[in-house]
Amino acid sequence: IVGTLVERMQRQRRHLEYLEETCRCQENLLNAKLDDAVNKLEQFTSSLSSQMAGVQEVAQLAQSDAVILGYNLTQRIAKAEADLQQIKQSAQSTGPSLRILSRERVSEAAPPVE
């Protein structure tokens, strides 16, 4: 009976050693996978940071362009309004003389009344 018990304990000890070795292998494999995942995450984070910096730069340039375009548009509108005022003033001052000139030409072109 003692021999059977000793054999049984030895088998259980070998089985425990096998389980411990399997656990160590699994732990090493999981650690390697975890390290790989951490490295990939760090690379992704770095890449994302670079892309975000690029996006921010593009956004700042777009904002600057929008400010410049807005300023240019404001200047063009102001010039167009000034030109329109000048045209109105010119039309008001030349309007009566154009009417007189038109009447003279009409009377010159009309056949003489007998």
mmCIF file of N, CA, C and O in Angstrom, residues 3-81:
data_model
loop_
_atom_site.group_PDB
_atom_site.id
_atom_site.type_symbol
_atom_site.label_atom_id
_atom_site.label_comp_id
_atom_site.label_asym_id
_atom_site.label_seq_id
_atom_site.Cartn_x
_atom_site.Cartn_y
_atom_site.Cartn_z
ATOM 1 N N GLY A 3 3.862 1.568 -1.171
ATOM 2 C CA GLY A 3 4.472 1.722 -2.500
ATOM 3 C C GLY A 3 3.490 2.346 -3.482
ATOM 4 O O GLY A 3 3.852 3.169 -4.317
ATOM 5 N N THR A 4 2.238 1.927 -3.420
ATOM 6 C CA THR A 4 1.208 2.481 -4.305
ATOM 7 C C THR A 4 0.990 3.954 -4.006
ATOM 8 O O THR A 4 0.853 4.772 -4.918
ATOM 9 N N LEU A 5 0.962 4.288 -2.731
ATOM 10 C CA LEU A 5 0.789 5.689 -2.349
ATOM 11 C C LEU A 5 1.974 6.538 -2.813
ATOM 12 O O LEU A 5 1.799 7.660 -3.290
ATOM 13 N N VAL A 6 3.186 5.998 -2.697
ATOM 14 C CA VAL A 6 4.384 6.731 -3.133
ATOM 15 C C VAL A 6 4.321 6.931 -4.643
ATOM 16 O O VAL A 6 4.609 8.021 -5.151
ATOM 17 N N GLU A 7 3.958 5.890 -5.387
ATOM 18 C CA GLU A 7 3.837 6.016 -6.845
ATOM 19 C C GLU A 7 2.795 7.070 -7.213
ATOM 20 O O GLU A 7 2.993 7.886 -8.118
ATOM 21 N N ARG A 8 1.680 7.009 -6.540
ATOM 22 C CA ARG A 8 0.596 7.956 -6.804
ATOM 23 C C ARG A 8 1.059 9.391 -6.522
ATOM 24 O O ARG A 8 0.780 10.308 -7.306
ATOM 25 N N MET A 9 1.744 9.601 -5.436
ATOM 26 C CA MET A 9 2.244 10.935 -5.091
ATOM 27 C C MET A 9 3.264 11.402 -6.118
ATOM 28 O O MET A 9 3.291 12.582 -6.506
ATOM 29 N N GLN A 10 4.122 10.483 -6.591
ATOM 30 C CA GLN A 10 5.109 10.851 -7.601
ATOM 31 C C GLN A 10 4.414 11.244 -8.912
ATOM 32 O O GLN A 10 4.821 12.195 -9.575
ATOM 33 N N ARG A 11 3.384 10.484 -9.295
ATOM 34 C CA ARG A 11 2.637 10.831 -10.514
ATOM 35 C C ARG A 11 1.971 12.202 -10.364
ATOM 36 O O ARG A 11 2.003 13.018 -11.282
ATOM 37 N N GLN A 12 1.394 12.416 -9.196
ATOM 38 C CA GLN A 12 0.752 13.708 -8.959
ATOM 39 C C GLN A 12 1.774 14.837 -8.956
ATOM 40 O O GLN A 12 1.506 15.926 -9.472
ATOM 41 N N ARG A 13 2.962 14.565 -8.397
ATOM 42 C CA ARG A 13 4.019 15.575 -8.398
ATOM 43 C C ARG A 13 4.475 15.859 -9.823
ATOM 44 O O ARG A 13 4.657 17.012 -10.222
ATOM 45 N N ARG A 14 4.653 14.809 -10.638
ATOM 46 C CA ARG A 14 5.041 15.013 -12.046
ATOM 47 C C ARG A 14 3.942 15.775 -12.795
ATOM 48 O O ARG A 14 4.223 16.657 -13.604
ATOM 49 N N HIS A 15 2.714 15.417 -12.508
ATOM 50 C CA HIS A 15 1.606 16.106 -13.156
ATOM 51 C C HIS A 15 1.581 17.590 -12.739
ATOM 52 O O HIS A 15 1.354 18.481 -13.576
ATOM 53 N N LEU A 16 1.838 17.861 -11.474
ATOM 54 C CA LEU A 16 1.916 19.244 -10.993
ATOM 55 C C LEU A 16 3.073 19.985 -11.656
ATOM 56 O O LEU A 16 2.937 21.151 -12.044
ATOM 57 N N GLU A 17 4.220 19.325 -11.787
ATOM 58 C CA GLU A 17 5.362 19.944 -12.464
ATOM 59 C C GLU A 17 5.010 20.250 -13.920
ATOM 60 O O GLU A 17 5.367 21.312 -14.443
ATOM 61 N N TYR A 18 4.310 19.301 -14.560
ATOM 62 C CA TYR A 18 3.877 19.512 -15.943
ATOM 63 C C TYR A 18 2.945 20.722 -16.009
ATOM 64 O O TYR A 18 3.081 21.592 -16.877
ATOM 65 N N LEU A 19 1.992 20.799 -15.083
ATOM 66 C CA LEU A 19 1.056 21.929 -15.061
ATOM 67 C C LEU A 19 1.784 23.252 -14.803
ATOM 68 O O LEU A 19 1.471 24.271 -15.407
ATOM 69 N N GLU A 20 2.767 23.225 -13.892
ATOM 70 C CA GLU A 20 3.549 24.432 -13.617
ATOM 71 C C GLU A 20 4.307 24.871 -14.859
ATOM 72 O O GLU A 20 4.344 26.066 -15.186
ATOM 73 N N GLU A 21 4.929 23.917 -15.567
ATOM 74 C CA GLU A 21 5.664 24.245 -16.795
ATOM 75 C C GLU A 21 4.711 24.795 -17.858
ATOM 76 O O GLU A 21 5.022 25.777 -18.540
ATOM 77 N N THR A 22 3.538 24.194 -17.978
ATOM 78 C CA THR A 22 2.538 24.671 -18.941
ATOM 79 C C THR A 22 2.107 26.094 -18.589
ATOM 80 O O THR A 22 1.995 26.953 -19.474
ATOM 81 N N CYS A 23 1.902 26.353 -17.317
ATOM 82 C CA CYS A 23 1.528 27.705 -16.866
ATOM 83 C C CYS A 23 2.631 28.705 -17.175
ATOM 84 O O CYS A 23 2.351 29.823 -17.618
ATOM 85 N N ARG A 24 3.896 28.313 -16.929
ATOM 86 C CA ARG A 24 5.014 29.216 -17.240
ATOM 87 C C ARG A 24 5.052 29.522 -18.740
ATOM 88 O O ARG A 24 5.263 30.672 -19.145
ATOM 89 N N CYS A 25 4.864 28.488 -19.561
ATOM 90 C CA CYS A 25 4.861 28.708 -21.017
ATOM 91 C C CYS A 25 3.721 29.638 -21.422
ATOM 92 O O CYS A 25 3.909 30.552 -22.234
ATOM 93 N N GLN A 26 2.548 29.407 -20.869
ATOM 94 C CA GLN A 26 1.391 30.259 -21.164
ATOM 95 C C GLN A 26 1.640 31.693 -20.697
ATOM 96 O O GLN A 26 1.314 32.651 -21.397
ATOM 97 N N GLU A 27 2.246 31.831 -19.534
ATOM 98 C CA GLU A 27 2.551 33.155 -19.009
ATOM 99 C C GLU A 27 3.547 33.873 -19.915
ATOM 100 O O GLU A 27 3.375 35.064 -20.238
ATOM 101 N N ASN A 28 4.601 33.160 -20.362
ATOM 102 C CA ASN A 28 5.582 33.758 -21.270
ATOM 103 C C ASN A 28 4.919 34.172 -22.584
ATOM 104 O O ASN A 28 5.197 35.249 -23.121
ATOM 105 N N LEU A 29 4.066 33.305 -23.110
ATOM 106 C CA LEU A 29 3.371 33.606 -24.361
ATOM 107 C C LEU A 29 2.467 34.835 -24.188
ATOM 108 O O LEU A 29 2.464 35.744 -25.027
ATOM 109 N N LEU A 30 1.729 34.887 -23.094
ATOM 110 C CA LEU A 30 0.862 36.032 -22.828
ATOM 111 C C LEU A 30 1.666 37.315 -22.627
ATOM 112 O O LEU A 30 1.273 38.386 -23.106
ATOM 113 N N ASN A 31 2.805 37.222 -21.935
ATOM 114 C CA ASN A 31 3.660 38.401 -21.759
ATOM 115 C C ASN A 31 4.187 38.898 -23.092
ATOM 116 O O ASN A 31 4.246 40.113 -23.339
ATOM 117 N N ALA A 32 4.580 37.962 -23.975
ATOM 118 C CA ALA A 32 5.071 38.355 -25.299
ATOM 119 C C ALA A 32 3.956 39.037 -26.094
ATOM 120 O O ALA A 32 4.177 40.068 -26.743
ATOM 121 N N LYS A 33 2.754 38.476 -26.030
ATOM 122 C CA LYS A 33 1.627 39.084 -26.742
ATOM 123 C C LYS A 33 1.290 40.453 -26.151
ATOM 124 O O LYS A 33 0.980 41.390 -26.886
ATOM 125 N N LEU A 34 1.368 40.567 -24.855
ATOM 126 C CA LEU A 34 1.095 41.842 -24.193
ATOM 127 C C LEU A 34 2.136 42.889 -24.592
ATOM 128 O O LEU A 34 1.789 44.029 -24.910
ATOM 129 N N ASP A 35 3.408 42.502 -24.607
ATOM 130 C CA ASP A 35 4.474 43.424 -25.034
ATOM 131 C C ASP A 35 4.244 43.882 -26.472
ATOM 132 O O ASP A 35 4.403 45.062 -26.793
ATOM 133 N N ASP A 36 3.872 42.939 -27.337
ATOM 134 C CA ASP A 36 3.609 43.275 -28.742
ATOM 135 C C ASP A 36 2.430 44.253 -28.847
ATOM 136 O O ASP A 36 2.494 45.231 -29.588
ATOM 137 N N ALA A 37 1.380 43.984 -28.080
ATOM 138 C CA ALA A 37 0.217 44.869 -28.107
ATOM 139 C C ALA A 37 0.578 46.262 -27.599
ATOM 140 O O ALA A 37 0.141 47.274 -28.165
ATOM 141 N N VAL A 38 1.381 46.330 -26.545
ATOM 142 C CA VAL A 38 1.805 47.627 -26.002
ATOM 143 C C VAL A 38 2.642 48.380 -27.033
ATOM 144 O O VAL A 38 2.454 49.590 -27.244
ATOM 145 N N ASN A 39 3.555 47.682 -27.713
ATOM 146 C CA ASN A 39 4.377 48.325 -28.749
ATOM 147 C C ASN A 39 3.512 48.861 -29.881
ATOM 148 O O ASN A 39 3.715 49.983 -30.357
ATOM 149 N N LYS A 40 2.548 48.051 -30.321
ATOM 150 C CA LYS A 40 1.663 48.501 -31.407
ATOM 151 C C LYS A 40 0.827 49.701 -30.964
ATOM 152 O O LYS A 40 0.617 50.636 -31.741
ATOM 153 N N LEU A 41 0.369 49.681 -29.737
ATOM 154 C CA LEU A 41 -0.411 50.802 -29.218
ATOM 155 C C LEU A 41 0.438 52.065 -29.140
ATOM 156 O O LEU A 41 -0.023 53.159 -29.486
ATOM 157 N N GLU A 42 1.695 51.927 -28.719
ATOM 158 C CA GLU A 42 2.586 53.089 -28.662
ATOM 159 C C GLU A 42 2.848 53.641 -30.058
ATOM 160 O O GLU A 42 2.864 54.858 -30.261
ATOM 161 N N GLN A 43 3.044 52.747 -31.041
ATOM 162 C CA GLN A 43 3.247 53.189 -32.421
ATOM 163 C C GLN A 43 2.008 53.909 -32.939
ATOM 164 O O GLN A 43 2.103 54.950 -33.589
ATOM 165 N N PHE A 44 0.844 53.333 -32.659
ATOM 166 C CA PHE A 44 -0.405 53.944 -33.103
ATOM 167 C C PHE A 44 -0.586 55.314 -32.464
ATOM 168 O O PHE A 44 -0.964 56.286 -33.131
ATOM 169 N N THR A 45 -0.309 55.410 -31.172
ATOM 170 C CA THR A 45 -0.439 56.682 -30.459
ATOM 171 C C THR A 45 0.506 57.723 -31.039
ATOM 172 O O THR A 45 0.128 58.884 -31.243
ATOM 173 N N SER A 46 1.730 57.310 -31.329
ATOM 174 C CA SER A 46 2.701 58.230 -31.915
ATOM 175 C C SER A 46 2.234 58.699 -33.295
ATOM 176 O O SER A 46 2.293 59.889 -33.614
ATOM 177 N N SER A 47 1.764 57.754 -34.101
ATOM 178 C CA SER A 47 1.274 58.094 -35.435
ATOM 179 C C SER A 47 0.069 59.024 -35.344
ATOM 180 O O SER A 47 -0.036 60.000 -36.088
ATOM 181 N N LEU A 48 -0.819 58.726 -34.420
ATOM 182 C CA LEU A 48 -2.009 59.553 -34.241
ATOM 183 C C LEU A 48 -1.617 60.961 -33.802
ATOM 184 O O LEU A 48 -2.191 61.946 -34.278
ATOM 185 N N SER A 49 -0.639 61.068 -32.926
ATOM 186 C CA SER A 49 -0.172 62.387 -32.471
ATOM 187 C C SER A 49 0.386 63.180 -33.648
ATOM 188 O O SER A 49 0.110 64.376 -33.782
ATOM 189 N N SER A 50 1.161 62.517 -34.503
ATOM 190 C CA SER A 50 1.717 63.195 -35.679
ATOM 191 C C SER A 50 0.600 63.659 -36.603
ATOM 192 O O SER A 50 0.635 64.778 -37.125
ATOM 193 N N GLN A 51 -0.376 62.788 -36.816
ATOM 194 C CA GLN A 51 -1.488 63.150 -37.693
ATOM 195 C C GLN A 51 -2.289 64.308 -37.109
ATOM 196 O O GLN A 51 -2.709 65.209 -37.838
ATOM 197 N N MET A 52 -2.486 64.301 -35.808
ATOM 198 C CA MET A 52 -3.233 65.382 -35.166
ATOM 199 C C MET A 52 -2.475 66.704 -35.298
ATOM 200 O O MET A 52 -3.086 67.749 -35.520
ATOM 201 N N ALA A 53 -1.160 66.646 -35.186
ATOM 202 C CA ALA A 53 -0.363 67.863 -35.357
ATOM 203 C C ALA A 53 -0.538 68.386 -36.779
ATOM 204 O O ALA A 53 -0.697 69.594 -36.989
ATOM 205 N N GLY A 54 -0.543 67.481 -37.751
ATOM 206 C CA GLY A 54 -0.757 67.881 -39.139
ATOM 207 C C GLY A 54 -2.136 68.474 -39.349
ATOM 208 O O GLY A 54 -2.302 69.475 -40.050
ATOM 209 N N VAL A 55 -3.132 67.864 -38.745
ATOM 210 C CA VAL A 55 -4.503 68.367 -38.866
ATOM 211 C C VAL A 55 -4.608 69.752 -38.241
ATOM 212 O O VAL A 55 -5.237 70.654 -38.805
ATOM 213 N N GLN A 56 -3.979 69.936 -37.090
ATOM 214 C CA GLN A 56 -4.022 71.249 -36.445
ATOM 215 C C GLN A 56 -3.342 72.307 -37.308
ATOM 216 O O GLN A 56 -3.816 73.435 -37.418
ATOM 217 N N GLU A 57 -2.233 71.924 -37.934
ATOM 218 C CA GLU A 57 -1.525 72.870 -38.801
ATOM 219 C C GLU A 57 -2.397 73.255 -39.993
ATOM 220 O O GLU A 57 -2.505 74.432 -40.346
ATOM 221 N N VAL A 58 -3.041 72.254 -40.598
ATOM 222 C CA VAL A 58 -3.926 72.528 -41.739
ATOM 223 C C VAL A 58 -5.094 73.407 -41.293
ATOM 224 O O VAL A 58 -5.483 74.344 -41.994
ATOM 225 N N ALA A 59 -5.638 73.139 -40.126
ATOM 226 C CA ALA A 59 -6.758 73.946 -39.620
ATOM 227 C C ALA A 59 -6.323 75.393 -39.398
ATOM 228 O O ALA A 59 -7.069 76.326 -39.712
ATOM 229 N N GLN A 60 -5.119 75.586 -38.860
ATOM 230 C CA GLN A 60 -4.618 76.944 -38.638
ATOM 231 C C GLN A 60 -4.416 77.665 -39.979
ATOM 232 O O GLN A 60 -4.748 78.842 -40.115
ATOM 233 N N LEU A 61 -3.877 76.941 -40.971
ATOM 234 C CA LEU A 61 -3.691 77.550 -42.286
ATOM 235 C C LEU A 61 -5.037 77.907 -42.910
ATOM 236 O O LEU A 61 -5.190 78.978 -43.506
ATOM 237 N N ALA A 62 -6.009 77.010 -42.777
ATOM 238 C CA ALA A 62 -7.341 77.277 -43.318
ATOM 239 C C ALA A 62 -7.972 78.486 -42.633
ATOM 240 O O ALA A 62 -8.609 79.316 -43.285
ATOM 241 N N GLN A 63 -7.773 78.589 -41.337
ATOM 242 C CA GLN A 63 -8.318 79.735 -40.603
ATOM 243 C C GLN A 63 -7.653 81.026 -41.075
ATOM 244 O O GLN A 63 -8.323 82.033 -41.292
ATOM 245 N N SER A 64 -6.333 80.986 -41.265
ATOM 246 C CA SER A 64 -5.621 82.168 -41.767
ATOM 247 C C SER A 64 -6.120 82.549 -43.155
ATOM 248 O O SER A 64 -6.351 83.730 -43.442
ATOM 249 N N ASP A 65 -6.286 81.541 -44.013
ATOM 250 C CA ASP A 65 -6.793 81.807 -45.366
ATOM 251 C C ASP A 65 -8.191 82.413 -45.312
ATOM 252 O O ASP A 65 -8.508 83.331 -46.065
ATOM 253 N N ALA A 66 -9.021 81.894 -44.414
ATOM 254 C CA ALA A 66 -10.386 82.421 -44.293
ATOM 255 C C ALA A 66 -10.364 83.877 -43.848
ATOM 256 O O ALA A 66 -11.135 84.698 -44.354
ATOM 257 N N VAL A 67 -9.481 84.205 -42.929
ATOM 258 C CA VAL A 67 -9.374 85.599 -42.465
ATOM 259 C C VAL A 67 -8.923 86.498 -43.617
ATOM 260 O O VAL A 67 -9.495 87.572 -43.840
ATOM 261 N N ILE A 68 -7.926 86.033 -44.366
ATOM 262 C CA ILE A 68 -7.421 86.830 -45.495
ATOM 263 C C ILE A 68 -8.504 86.991 -46.558
ATOM 264 O O ILE A 68 -8.730 88.084 -47.075
ATOM 265 N N LEU A 69 -9.195 85.888 -46.888
ATOM 266 C CA LEU A 69 -10.261 85.965 -47.887
ATOM 267 C C LEU A 69 -11.388 86.883 -47.423
ATOM 268 O O LEU A 69 -11.933 87.657 -48.215
ATOM 269 N N GLY A 70 -11.715 86.797 -46.138
ATOM 270 C CA GLY A 70 -12.752 87.686 -45.597
ATOM 271 C C GLY A 70 -12.339 89.142 -45.710
ATOM 272 O O GLY A 70 -13.150 90.007 -46.084
ATOM 273 N N TYR A 71 -11.086 89.432 -45.404
ATOM 274 C CA TYR A 71 -10.585 90.799 -45.503
ATOM 275 C C TYR A 71 -10.633 91.274 -46.957
ATOM 276 O O TYR A 71 -11.098 92.382 -47.248
ATOM 277 N N ASN A 72 -10.147 90.407 -47.875
ATOM 278 C CA ASN A 72 -10.157 90.779 -49.299
ATOM 279 C C ASN A 72 -11.581 91.014 -49.800
ATOM 280 O O ASN A 72 -11.829 91.950 -50.562
ATOM 281 N N LEU A 73 -12.496 90.165 -49.369
ATOM 282 C CA LEU A 73 -13.885 90.321 -49.781
ATOM 283 C C LEU A 73 -14.464 91.629 -49.249
ATOM 284 O O LEU A 73 -15.164 92.355 -49.963
ATOM 285 N N THR A 74 -14.143 91.954 -48.013
ATOM 286 C CA THR A 74 -14.612 93.208 -47.420
ATOM 287 C C THR A 74 -14.064 94.399 -48.210
ATOM 288 O O THR A 74 -14.794 95.366 -48.481
ATOM 289 N N GLN A 75 -12.787 94.317 -48.593
ATOM 290 C CA GLN A 75 -12.179 95.399 -49.379
ATOM 291 C C GLN A 75 -12.857 95.525 -50.744
ATOM 292 O O GLN A 75 -13.116 96.644 -51.208
ATOM 293 N N ARG A 76 -13.147 94.410 -51.374
ATOM 294 C CA ARG A 76 -13.794 94.451 -52.695
ATOM 295 C C ARG A 76 -15.202 95.028 -52.595
ATOM 296 O O ARG A 76 -15.634 95.778 -53.469
ATOM 297 N N ILE A 77 -15.923 94.640 -51.549
ATOM 298 C CA ILE A 77 -17.281 95.170 -51.356
ATOM 299 C C ILE A 77 -17.219 96.677 -51.145
ATOM 300 O O ILE A 77 -18.009 97.429 -51.734
ATOM 301 N N ALA A 78 -16.280 97.132 -50.329
ATOM 302 C CA ALA A 78 -16.138 98.570 -50.075
ATOM 303 C C ALA A 78 -15.812 99.310 -51.372
ATOM 304 O O ALA A 78 -16.377 100.377 -51.647
ATOM 305 N N LYS A 79 -14.919 98.741 -52.191
ATOM 306 C CA LYS A 79 -14.557 99.375 -53.462
ATOM 307 C C LYS A 79 -15.750 99.391 -54.404
ATOM 308 O O LYS A 79 -16.015 100.400 -55.070
ATOM 309 N N ALA A 80 -16.500 98.294 -54.456
ATOM 310 C CA ALA A 80 -17.672 98.238 -55.326
ATOM 311 C C ALA A 80 -18.718 99.267 -54.885
ATOM 312 O O ALA A 80 -19.339 99.927 -55.734
ATOM 313 N N GLU A 81 -18.912 99.417 -53.585
ATOM 314 C CA GLU A 81 -19.858 100.418 -53.086
ATOM 315 C C GLU A 81 -19.395 101.821 -53.436
ATOM 316 O O GLU A 81 -20.200 102.682 -53.839
#
